[in-house]
Coordinates of C-alpha atoms (C1' of nucleotides) in Angstrom, one line a residue:
Chain A
M181 CA 114.0 29.8 163.3
K182 CA 115.8 30.2 160.0
Q183 CA 114.9 33.2 158.0
K184 CA 113.1 33.0 154.6
S185 CA 115.7 33.7 151.8
V186 CA 115.2 33.8 148.1
C187 CA 118.0 34.6 145.4
F188 CA 116.7 36.6 142.4
D189 CA 118.2 38.0 139.1
T190 CA 116.7 40.3 136.6
E191 CA 117.5 39.8 132.8
T192 CA 117.5 43.2 131.0
D193 CA 118.0 44.5 127.4
G194 CA 120.9 46.7 128.3
L195 CA 123.4 47.9 131.0
N196 CA 121.9 51.3 131.9
A197 CA 119.8 50.2 134.8
L198 CA 117.8 53.4 134.8
H199 CA 116.5 53.0 131.3
A200 CA 117.2 49.3 130.3
N201 CA 113.8 47.1 130.1
I202 CA 113.3 44.1 132.1
V203 CA 113.4 40.9 129.9
G204 CA 112.7 38.3 132.8
V205 CA 113.5 37.6 136.3
S206 CA 114.9 34.1 137.9
F207 CA 114.3 32.9 141.4
S208 CA 115.9 30.2 143.6
F209 CA 115.3 29.2 147.1
K210 CA 117.0 25.7 146.8
K211 CA 120.2 24.7 145.7
R212 CA 120.2 23.3 142.1
E213 CA 116.6 24.7 141.6
A214 CA 115.5 27.9 139.9
F215 CA 112.4 29.5 138.1
Y216 CA 112.3 31.7 135.1
V217 CA 109.5 34.2 134.7
A218 CA 109.8 35.7 131.2
I219 CA 108.2 39.6 131.2
P220 CA 106.6 40.9 128.2
N221 CA 108.2 43.5 126.3
N222 CA 105.8 46.3 126.8
R223 CA 105.8 48.4 129.8
E224 CA 102.1 48.2 130.9
D225 CA 102.0 44.3 130.9
A226 CA 105.3 44.3 132.2
T227 CA 104.4 46.5 135.2
S228 CA 101.3 44.2 135.9
I229 CA 103.1 41.1 135.9
L230 CA 105.9 42.6 138.2
N231 CA 103.3 43.5 140.6
E232 CA 102.5 40.0 141.2
F233 CA 105.8 40.0 142.9
K234 CA 105.7 43.2 144.7
P235 CA 104.8 41.7 147.9
F236 CA 107.9 39.6 147.6
F237 CA 110.1 42.6 146.8
E238 CA 108.9 44.8 149.6
S239 CA 108.7 42.2 152.4
E240 CA 110.3 42.9 155.2
S241 CA 110.8 39.4 156.4
I242 CA 111.9 37.7 153.4
E243 CA 115.7 38.1 152.6
K244 CA 116.2 39.2 149.0
V245 CA 119.7 37.9 147.7
A246 CA 121.4 39.1 144.6
H247 CA 124.6 39.2 142.9
N248 CA 125.3 43.1 142.7
L249 CA 121.8 44.1 144.1
K250 CA 122.0 47.8 143.2
F251 CA 121.6 47.0 139.8
D252 CA 118.7 44.7 140.0
T253 CA 117.1 47.4 142.4
K254 CA 117.4 50.1 140.2
I255 CA 115.5 47.9 137.4
I256 CA 112.8 46.8 139.7
N257 CA 112.5 50.5 140.9
Q258 CA 111.7 51.4 137.4
Y259 CA 108.4 49.5 137.6
G260 CA 107.1 51.4 140.9
I261 CA 108.5 48.5 143.2
E262 CA 111.0 48.7 146.1
V263 CA 113.4 46.1 147.0
S264 CA 113.2 46.5 150.8
A265 CA 115.5 45.4 153.6
P266 CA 116.4 42.6 154.6
T267 CA 118.9 42.0 151.7
F268 CA 122.2 40.0 151.0
D269 CA 124.5 41.0 148.1
T270 CA 127.0 37.9 147.5
M271 CA 129.3 40.3 145.6
I272 CA 129.5 42.4 148.7
A273 CA 129.9 39.5 150.8
H274 CA 132.7 38.4 148.9
Y275 CA 134.4 41.6 148.9
L276 CA 134.4 41.6 152.5
I277 CA 135.7 38.2 152.9
N278 CA 138.5 39.1 150.4
P279 CA 138.6 42.8 149.3
D280 CA 141.7 42.6 147.1
S281 CA 140.4 39.7 144.6
K282 CA 137.6 39.7 142.0
H283 CA 134.0 39.6 142.8
G284 CA 132.3 38.6 139.4
M285 CA 129.5 35.8 139.4
D286 CA 131.6 33.9 136.9
V287 CA 135.1 33.8 138.7
L288 CA 133.3 33.0 142.2
A289 CA 131.2 30.1 140.6
E290 CA 134.5 28.6 139.4
R291 CA 136.4 29.2 142.4
F292 CA 133.8 28.3 145.0
L293 CA 131.6 25.9 143.0
S294 CA 134.0 24.5 140.7
Y295 CA 131.4 25.4 137.9
K296 CA 131.8 27.3 134.9
P297 CA 128.6 29.2 134.0
V298 CA 127.2 29.4 130.4
S299 CA 128.8 32.8 129.5
I300 CA 126.7 35.6 128.4
V301 CA 129.0 35.7 125.2
E302 CA 127.4 32.2 124.2
L303 CA 124.0 33.7 124.6
I304 CA 124.3 37.0 122.8
G305 CA 127.6 37.0 121.0
K306 CA 130.7 39.2 121.6
K307 CA 130.4 42.9 121.8
G308 CA 129.9 44.8 118.6
K309 CA 127.0 45.6 116.5
N310 CA 126.3 41.9 115.8
Q311 CA 125.8 41.4 119.3
K312 CA 122.1 40.3 120.4
K313 CA 120.1 41.8 122.9
M314 CA 118.2 39.7 125.9
S315 CA 115.1 40.8 124.2
D316 CA 116.0 39.3 120.8
L317 CA 115.8 35.7 122.5
T318 CA 113.0 33.7 123.4
P319 CA 112.3 32.9 127.0
E320 CA 113.2 29.3 126.2
E321 CA 116.7 30.4 125.2
I322 CA 117.1 32.9 128.2
S323 CA 115.5 30.5 130.8
D324 CA 118.6 28.2 131.5
Y325 CA 121.1 31.0 131.7
A326 CA 118.9 33.0 133.9
C327 CA 118.0 30.2 136.3
E328 CA 121.6 29.4 136.3
D329 CA 122.5 32.8 137.9
A330 CA 120.0 32.6 140.5
D331 CA 121.1 29.3 141.4
I332 CA 124.7 30.1 141.5
T333 CA 123.6 33.0 143.8
F334 CA 121.7 30.9 146.1
Q335 CA 124.8 28.6 146.3
L336 CA 127.5 31.2 146.8
K337 CA 125.2 32.8 149.7
E338 CA 125.3 29.3 151.5
I339 CA 129.2 29.5 151.5
F340 CA 129.4 33.4 152.0
E341 CA 127.0 33.7 154.9
P342 CA 128.7 31.5 157.3
Q343 CA 132.1 33.3 156.5
I344 CA 130.7 36.5 157.3
Q345 CA 129.6 35.3 160.5
K346 CA 133.0 33.6 161.4
E347 CA 134.9 36.4 160.2
H348 CA 133.3 39.0 162.6
L349 CA 132.1 40.9 159.4
K350 CA 128.6 40.8 160.4
E351 CA 128.2 44.4 161.7
L352 CA 130.2 45.7 158.7
F353 CA 128.1 43.8 156.2
Y354 CA 124.3 43.9 157.7
N355 CA 124.6 47.4 159.2
M356 CA 127.0 49.2 156.8
E357 CA 127.3 48.1 153.5
M358 CA 123.9 46.7 152.9
P359 CA 122.2 49.7 154.0
L360 CA 124.6 51.6 151.8
V361 CA 123.6 49.8 148.8
D362 CA 120.1 51.6 149.1
V363 CA 121.6 54.9 149.6
L364 CA 123.9 55.0 146.5
K365 CA 121.1 53.7 144.6
S366 CA 119.2 56.8 145.6
M367 CA 122.1 59.0 144.7
E368 CA 122.9 57.5 141.3
Q369 CA 119.0 57.7 140.7
E370 CA 119.1 61.3 141.5
G371 CA 122.0 62.5 139.4
I372 CA 123.8 66.0 139.1
T373 CA 122.7 68.8 136.9
I374 CA 125.6 70.6 134.7
D375 CA 125.6 73.6 132.6
D376 CA 126.2 71.7 129.2
E377 CA 126.2 74.7 127.3
G378 CA 128.6 76.5 129.4
L379 CA 130.8 73.2 129.0
K380 CA 130.4 73.4 125.2
K381 CA 131.5 77.0 124.8
Y382 CA 134.5 76.1 126.9
S383 CA 135.4 73.3 124.7
I384 CA 135.5 75.8 121.6
D385 CA 137.9 78.1 123.9
L386 CA 140.1 75.2 124.7
G387 CA 140.3 74.0 121.2
E388 CA 141.6 77.2 120.1
T389 CA 144.2 77.5 122.5
L390 CA 145.1 73.8 121.7
A391 CA 145.5 74.5 118.1
E392 CA 147.6 77.4 118.8
L393 CA 149.8 75.6 121.2
E394 CA 150.1 72.6 118.7
Q395 CA 151.6 74.8 116.2
K396 CA 154.0 76.6 118.5
I397 CA 155.3 73.3 119.7
K398 CA 155.9 71.8 116.4
R399 CA 157.7 75.0 115.1
E400 CA 160.1 75.0 118.2
A401 CA 160.7 71.0 117.5
G402 CA 161.3 71.7 114.0
I403 CA 159.5 68.5 112.9
D404 CA 156.1 67.2 113.0
F405 CA 155.0 64.8 115.5
N406 CA 152.0 63.8 117.6
I407 CA 152.4 65.5 120.7
D408 CA 149.9 63.2 122.3
S409 CA 152.2 60.2 122.0
P410 CA 154.7 59.9 125.1
K411 CA 156.9 57.9 122.7
Q412 CA 157.2 60.3 120.1
L413 CA 157.5 63.3 122.5
G414 CA 160.3 61.5 124.4
D415 CA 162.2 60.9 121.3
V416 CA 161.6 64.7 120.2
L417 CA 162.7 66.0 123.7
F418 CA 165.6 63.6 124.0
D419 CA 167.1 62.7 120.9
H420 CA 166.1 65.6 118.5
L421 CA 166.4 68.5 120.8
E422 CA 168.9 66.7 123.4
L423 CA 167.6 68.3 126.0
S424 CA 169.2 65.9 128.6
T425 CA 171.9 63.5 128.4
K426 CA 170.5 61.3 131.3
A427 CA 166.9 61.3 130.5
K428 CA 165.1 58.7 132.6
K429 CA 163.5 55.8 130.8
T430 CA 160.1 54.2 131.9
K431 CA 160.4 50.2 132.4
T432 CA 159.6 49.7 128.8
G433 CA 162.5 51.4 127.6
Q434 CA 161.1 54.6 126.3
Y435 CA 161.8 58.2 127.6
A436 CA 159.6 59.1 130.8
T437 CA 158.0 62.3 130.0
G438 CA 155.6 62.8 133.0
E439 CA 154.8 66.0 134.7
D440 CA 157.6 65.8 137.4
I441 CA 160.2 65.1 134.6
L442 CA 159.2 68.0 132.6
Q443 CA 158.8 70.3 135.4
K444 CA 162.5 70.0 136.1
L445 CA 163.4 70.7 132.4
K446 CA 161.3 74.0 132.3
H447 CA 164.0 76.5 132.0
K448 CA 165.9 74.4 129.4
H449 CA 163.9 74.9 126.6
V450 CA 160.8 77.1 125.7
I451 CA 158.9 74.1 124.3
I452 CA 158.5 72.6 127.8
P453 CA 156.2 75.2 129.3
M454 CA 154.3 74.8 126.2
I455 CA 154.1 71.1 126.4
L456 CA 153.1 71.2 130.1
E457 CA 150.2 73.7 129.0
Y458 CA 149.0 71.3 125.9
R459 CA 149.0 68.5 128.2
Q460 CA 146.8 70.0 130.8
L461 CA 144.6 71.5 128.4
R462 CA 144.3 68.2 126.3
K463 CA 143.5 66.4 129.5
L464 CA 140.7 68.6 130.6
K465 CA 139.0 69.0 127.1
N466 CA 139.4 65.2 126.2
T467 CA 138.5 63.7 129.5
Y468 CA 136.1 66.0 131.1
V469 CA 134.8 68.9 128.9
D470 CA 133.9 67.2 125.8
P471 CA 132.6 63.7 127.3
L472 CA 130.5 65.0 130.1
P473 CA 127.7 66.9 128.0
D474 CA 127.4 63.5 125.9
L475 CA 126.7 61.6 129.3
M476 CA 123.8 63.5 130.3
D477 CA 120.8 61.2 130.6
E478 CA 118.3 62.0 127.7
T479 CA 115.1 62.1 130.0
D480 CA 116.4 64.4 133.1
G481 CA 119.6 65.9 131.4
R482 CA 121.5 65.2 134.4
I483 CA 124.7 63.1 135.0
H484 CA 124.4 59.9 136.7
T485 CA 127.5 58.2 138.1
S486 CA 128.0 54.5 139.2
Y487 CA 129.3 53.9 142.7
M488 CA 131.5 50.9 142.9
Q489 CA 131.2 49.3 146.3
T490 CA 133.5 46.3 145.6
V491 CA 136.4 47.5 143.9
A492 CA 138.7 49.6 146.4
A493 CA 140.6 47.1 148.4
T494 CA 140.8 49.5 151.3
G495 CA 136.9 50.0 151.7
R496 CA 136.7 53.2 149.6
L497 CA 134.0 53.6 147.0
S498 CA 134.9 54.2 143.4
S499 CA 133.0 56.1 141.0
N500 CA 132.7 55.6 137.1
K501 CA 130.8 56.2 133.9
P502 CA 131.6 58.9 134.3
N503 CA 134.3 59.1 137.3
L504 CA 132.8 62.3 139.4
Q505 CA 135.5 61.7 142.1
N506 CA 138.3 63.2 140.2
I507 CA 136.4 66.3 138.8
P508 CA 139.2 69.0 138.6
I509 CA 139.6 71.7 141.2
R510 CA 143.5 72.6 141.5
S511 CA 144.2 74.2 138.6
E512 CA 142.4 77.7 137.2
K513 CA 141.5 76.0 134.0
G514 CA 140.1 73.0 135.8
K515 CA 138.0 75.1 138.1
E516 CA 136.1 76.1 135.3
I517 CA 134.8 72.4 134.9
R518 CA 133.8 72.0 138.5
K519 CA 131.7 75.4 138.2
S520 CA 129.7 73.8 135.6
F521 CA 128.2 71.4 138.3
I522 CA 125.2 73.2 139.5
S523 CA 121.9 72.8 141.4
R524 CA 118.9 71.2 139.7
G525 CA 116.9 74.5 139.5
K526 CA 116.0 78.0 140.9
D527 CA 114.6 76.9 144.1
F528 CA 118.0 74.7 144.9
Q529 CA 121.8 75.3 145.5
L530 CA 124.5 72.7 146.0
M531 CA 125.9 72.1 149.3
A532 CA 129.2 70.7 150.1
A533 CA 130.2 69.1 153.5
D534 CA 134.0 68.2 154.0
Y535 CA 135.7 66.2 156.8
S536 CA 138.6 68.2 157.8
Q537 CA 141.8 66.2 157.8
I538 CA 140.0 63.1 158.7
E539 CA 143.0 60.7 157.9
L540 CA 145.4 62.3 160.3
R541 CA 142.6 62.5 163.0
I542 CA 142.3 58.7 162.5
I543 CA 146.0 58.1 162.8
A544 CA 146.2 60.2 165.9
A545 CA 142.9 58.2 167.4
L546 CA 144.5 54.9 166.3
S547 CA 147.8 55.7 167.7
Q548 CA 146.8 57.4 170.9
D549 CA 149.7 59.8 170.1
K550 CA 149.0 62.5 173.0
N551 CA 150.6 65.5 170.9
M552 CA 148.7 65.0 167.9
I553 CA 145.4 64.5 169.9
D554 CA 146.2 67.6 171.7
A555 CA 146.7 69.6 168.4
F556 CA 143.4 68.5 167.2
K557 CA 141.5 69.0 170.6
N558 CA 143.0 72.6 170.8
G559 CA 141.5 73.1 167.1
H560 CA 144.9 74.0 165.9
D561 CA 145.9 73.9 162.1
I562 CA 147.4 70.4 162.0
H563 CA 150.1 71.2 159.5
S564 CA 151.3 74.4 161.2
A565 CA 151.2 72.6 164.6
T566 CA 153.2 70.0 163.1
A567 CA 155.9 72.6 161.5
A568 CA 156.0 74.2 164.9
K569 CA 157.0 71.0 166.6
V570 CA 159.4 69.6 163.9
F571 CA 161.2 72.8 163.4
N572 CA 161.0 73.9 167.1
V573 CA 159.6 77.2 166.4
N574 CA 156.4 79.0 168.0
L575 CA 153.1 78.2 166.3
E576 CA 152.6 81.9 165.6
D577 CA 156.4 81.9 163.8
V578 CA 155.8 79.2 161.4
T579 CA 156.8 80.2 157.8
R580 CA 154.9 79.2 154.7
E581 CA 157.8 76.7 153.6
E582 CA 157.6 75.1 157.1
R583 CA 154.1 74.7 156.9
S584 CA 154.2 73.1 153.6
S585 CA 157.4 70.7 154.5
A586 CA 155.0 69.7 157.4
K587 CA 151.9 68.9 155.5
A588 CA 154.2 66.8 153.1
V589 CA 155.3 64.9 155.9
N590 CA 151.9 64.4 157.3
F591 CA 150.9 63.1 154.1
G592 CA 153.9 61.0 153.5
I593 CA 153.3 59.6 157.0
I594 CA 149.8 58.1 156.0
Y595 CA 151.5 56.3 153.0
G596 CA 154.4 55.0 154.7
Q597 CA 157.0 57.2 152.7
S598 CA 160.8 56.8 152.8
A599 CA 163.3 59.9 153.2
F600 CA 163.8 59.4 149.5
G601 CA 160.1 60.2 148.6
L602 CA 159.9 63.0 150.9
A603 CA 163.5 64.5 149.5
Q604 CA 161.7 63.9 146.0
N605 CA 158.7 65.7 146.8
L606 CA 160.0 68.5 148.5
G607 CA 162.9 69.1 146.2
I608 CA 165.6 68.8 149.2
S609 CA 168.3 66.2 150.0
R610 CA 167.7 63.0 151.2
K611 CA 169.8 63.8 154.5
E612 CA 167.6 66.9 154.9
A613 CA 164.6 64.8 154.5
K614 CA 165.7 62.0 156.9
Q615 CA 166.2 64.8 159.6
I616 CA 162.7 66.0 159.3
I617 CA 161.4 62.7 159.4
D618 CA 163.7 61.8 162.3
S619 CA 162.4 65.1 164.2
Y620 CA 158.8 64.2 163.4
F621 CA 158.9 60.9 165.0
E622 CA 160.5 62.4 168.1
Q623 CA 157.7 65.0 168.3
Y624 CA 155.1 62.0 167.8
P625 CA 156.7 58.9 169.2
T626 CA 153.5 56.9 169.5
I627 CA 152.8 57.3 165.7
K628 CA 156.0 55.6 165.2
D629 CA 155.0 52.8 167.6
Y630 CA 151.7 52.7 165.8
M631 CA 153.2 52.1 162.4
D632 CA 155.5 49.5 163.8
G633 CA 152.8 47.8 165.5
M634 CA 150.6 47.7 162.3
V635 CA 153.5 46.1 160.4
K636 CA 154.2 43.4 163.2
S637 CA 150.7 42.6 163.6
A638 CA 150.2 42.2 159.8
R639 CA 153.1 39.6 159.9
E640 CA 151.5 37.8 162.7
K641 CA 147.9 37.7 161.5
G642 CA 148.3 38.1 158.0
Y643 CA 146.2 40.9 157.8
V644 CA 145.2 44.5 159.1
E645 CA 141.7 45.8 159.9
T646 CA 139.9 49.2 160.3
I647 CA 137.9 50.5 163.0
M648 CA 134.7 48.6 161.7
K649 CA 136.9 45.5 161.4
R650 CA 137.1 45.7 157.8
R651 CA 140.0 43.5 156.8
R652 CA 142.8 43.6 154.1
Y653 CA 144.8 40.3 153.7
L654 CA 148.5 41.2 152.8
K655 CA 149.7 37.9 151.3
D656 CA 153.4 39.6 150.5
I657 CA 153.9 40.9 154.1
N658 CA 156.6 38.0 154.8
S659 CA 157.7 38.0 151.2
A660 CA 161.9 37.7 151.1
N661 CA 161.6 40.3 148.2
A662 CA 162.3 43.4 149.9
V663 CA 160.4 45.5 147.4
V664 CA 157.2 43.5 147.4
R665 CA 157.6 43.3 151.2
G666 CA 158.0 46.8 151.3
F667 CA 154.6 47.4 149.4
A668 CA 152.9 45.2 151.7
E669 CA 154.3 47.2 154.8
R670 CA 153.0 50.2 153.3
N671 CA 149.7 48.8 153.0
A672 CA 149.7 47.6 156.5
V673 CA 150.0 51.2 157.8
N674 CA 148.0 53.0 155.0
A675 CA 144.8 50.5 154.6
P676 CA 143.6 51.0 158.4
I677 CA 143.9 54.6 158.0
Q678 CA 142.3 55.0 154.5
G679 CA 139.8 52.2 155.2
S680 CA 138.7 53.6 158.5
A681 CA 138.1 57.0 157.0
A682 CA 136.0 55.1 154.3
D683 CA 134.0 53.4 157.4
V684 CA 133.3 56.7 158.9
I685 CA 131.9 58.5 155.9
K686 CA 129.7 55.3 154.8
L687 CA 128.2 55.4 158.4
A688 CA 127.7 59.2 158.1
M689 CA 126.0 58.7 154.6
I690 CA 123.5 56.1 156.1
G691 CA 122.8 58.3 158.8
V692 CA 122.4 61.4 156.9
H693 CA 120.2 59.6 154.4
G694 CA 118.0 58.1 156.9
A695 CA 117.4 61.5 158.8
M696 CA 116.7 63.1 155.5
K697 CA 114.0 60.6 154.6
E698 CA 112.7 60.8 158.0
Q699 CA 112.0 64.3 157.8
N700 CA 110.8 64.1 154.1
L701 CA 113.2 66.7 153.0
K702 CA 113.1 68.0 149.3
S703 CA 116.8 68.2 149.4
K704 CA 118.9 65.3 148.0
M705 CA 122.4 63.8 148.5
L706 CA 124.1 63.4 145.3
L707 CA 127.9 62.7 145.5
Q708 CA 130.5 61.3 147.7
V709 CA 134.0 62.3 147.2
H710 CA 136.0 60.0 149.8
D711 CA 135.9 62.8 152.5
E712 CA 133.2 65.1 151.1
L713 CA 129.4 64.7 150.5
V714 CA 127.5 67.0 148.1
F715 CA 123.9 67.9 148.2
D716 CA 121.0 69.5 146.1
V717 CA 119.6 71.7 148.9
H718 CA 116.2 73.4 148.6
K719 CA 116.6 76.9 149.4
D720 CA 113.9 76.4 152.4
E721 CA 116.0 73.7 153.9
I722 CA 119.6 75.2 154.1
E723 CA 119.6 75.7 157.7
T724 CA 118.0 72.4 158.8
L725 CA 120.1 70.4 156.4
K726 CA 123.3 72.3 157.4
T727 CA 122.7 71.1 160.9
L728 CA 121.7 67.7 160.3
V729 CA 124.6 66.8 157.9
K730 CA 127.2 68.5 160.2
N731 CA 125.7 66.4 163.2
E732 CA 125.5 63.1 161.5
M733 CA 128.9 63.4 159.8
E734 CA 130.8 64.6 163.2
S735 CA 129.0 61.9 165.2
A736 CA 129.3 59.0 162.8
V737 CA 131.9 57.3 165.0
E738 CA 133.2 58.3 168.5
L739 CA 137.0 58.8 168.5
V740 CA 139.2 60.3 171.2
V741 CA 139.7 63.2 168.8
P742 CA 136.9 65.2 167.6
L743 CA 135.7 65.1 163.8
D744 CA 135.2 68.4 162.0
V745 CA 133.2 69.1 159.1
E746 CA 133.1 72.1 156.9
I747 CA 130.0 73.1 155.1
E748 CA 129.3 75.7 152.4
V749 CA 126.5 76.4 150.0
A750 CA 126.7 78.2 146.7
D751 CA 125.3 77.9 143.3
N752 CA 128.0 75.6 141.8
W753 CA 130.3 72.9 143.1
L754 CA 133.5 75.0 142.9
D755 CA 132.0 78.0 145.1
A756 CA 130.6 75.4 147.5
H757 CA 134.2 74.8 148.6
Chain B
dC279 C1' 145.3 44.9 125.7
dC280 C1' 148.8 46.9 128.2
dC281 C1' 151.4 51.3 129.0
dC282 C1' 151.8 55.9 130.0
dT283 C1' 150.0 59.9 131.8
dC284 C1' 147.3 62.7 134.8
dA285 C1' 142.6 64.0 137.1
dC286 C1' 140.9 63.6 142.2
dG287 C1' 141.0 62.1 147.7
Chain C
dA583 C1' 172.6 46.9 144.8
dC584 C1' 167.7 48.1 144.8
dG585 C1' 163.7 50.7 144.8
dT586 C1' 161.4 53.9 146.8
dA587 C1' 154.1 57.3 148.8
dC588 C1' 148.4 55.0 149.4
dG589 C1' 143.6 54.5 146.7
dT590 C1' 141.1 55.1 142.3
dG591 C1' 139.1 55.7 136.4
dA592 C1' 139.7 57.2 131.6
dG593 C1' 142.0 59.0 127.5
dG594 C1' 145.3 58.1 123.6
dG595 C1' 149.1 55.7 121.6
dG596 C1' 150.9 51.6 120.2
dC597 C1' 151.2 46.5 119.4

DNA sequence: CCCCTCACG
DNA sequence: ACGTACGTGAGGGGC
């Protein structure tokens, strides 16, 4: 028997799904047919009308289909209604079918249905202060547009569902990506608390230092210019101060002034360290310290990121508005920012759970390299173990430099790095770099075989896949252009590793979320940062949650190497590491 | 709207 | 001879 399946799409007066008001809902369950239900602009009446549809949204037998389901679910949730499984998101379906392309409804309608939908711009006008809101329009004006979206969703589903079956993406779609929608939705709704007062004080502090640095830099340069302009800065350094005769240029012809270039000029002129510090502080202030307090939700005072499930071609998540996956941790000045991410109150703390070396464990498992598997099974520090092998010394005798070189190679391997790249990274000669790489592959011979095998298989099949059969097509793998082909070859090696790690943590998140719900915990999962999960943990639940999270994360998949998760609890995100 | 730079894994 | 490590998001400059 074919399952009942209904597409829906919500129209709202804004894009903030936690607060936007619903204006109407369209439904479609038959090709070229749809219905629009206008919802009154008043919370109480809206709730009572939407309640008529509660049995539909919360049905455990009817499949709810939407394009970007997480958004619509958040809107519906505002009115006290759940959107229960089974669900089908056409945007995610297309992401699995072809992760490298775009997944917007308009693009997909043109490509798969040869149909150009009425654009939102035609309806409400271009962005700007004259742009109308959905709530400024009559139901008659919205109806066709809304119905069209529900109908397109229906028609896209008819195309994508069989493709999901055919491409062996069923398991990935129904048991991983669709359940994950609900997990991410919950994390976004929770949000994380920040110490905005602390950040505002820090901003003043940084502002003063920056003003002083600006004066000093301009005095050293002898002219007034905009330090924030790479173009002007390049001219000052290389034409005016003549700090280098062979200055590198970018592909657009201006002088390159990136961090690595400036580091090499550090001792040529006192202005360079000043610029490096200025750049760092400017970045921290403008990207994190100043914007974060402004992004606090007015009703709960927390920061609510959005996780994008269909952006990263490897299967990773991405985070935006704001991006909470690139909060500083490496520099001392940056650590202050991470410190300002705190628990929701005095009864709670933050708990961070990190996979240790997950990508290297995955490469060990996928390649079946005995030496690397043994290193992990014996619980050795993988970079030291690698150093011992590559430099042929005892594990106890590995020096800091040797370990750090080995670490660079271990990472380079994941990315398909060349001798040139390693040499640049370590500041050694290309010859030395080549020797290290050769020795590496002698010690881990199966890893070399594995990498060559991935490229070969990509050439034959046109795609590579992860442990959960997530695919990435590599159209350039047979390109005649060596540079272009090189990119595809590195992707052939990297995508299964990065993507399998993404598979593992996604499965873990579903397991953790389910177990936490089942045990009715007060603690909440808040953030995911590729190999890390962050929780607001109630003080009574610390031990319970630690055990639960460690178990779920370490047993998310069964590999020939053990997975290891490190967990710490503290008052802020920095100290939880 | 693209480019450069830089924050993270 | 050529380019050269994967995946992201965001801010500012400059056209």
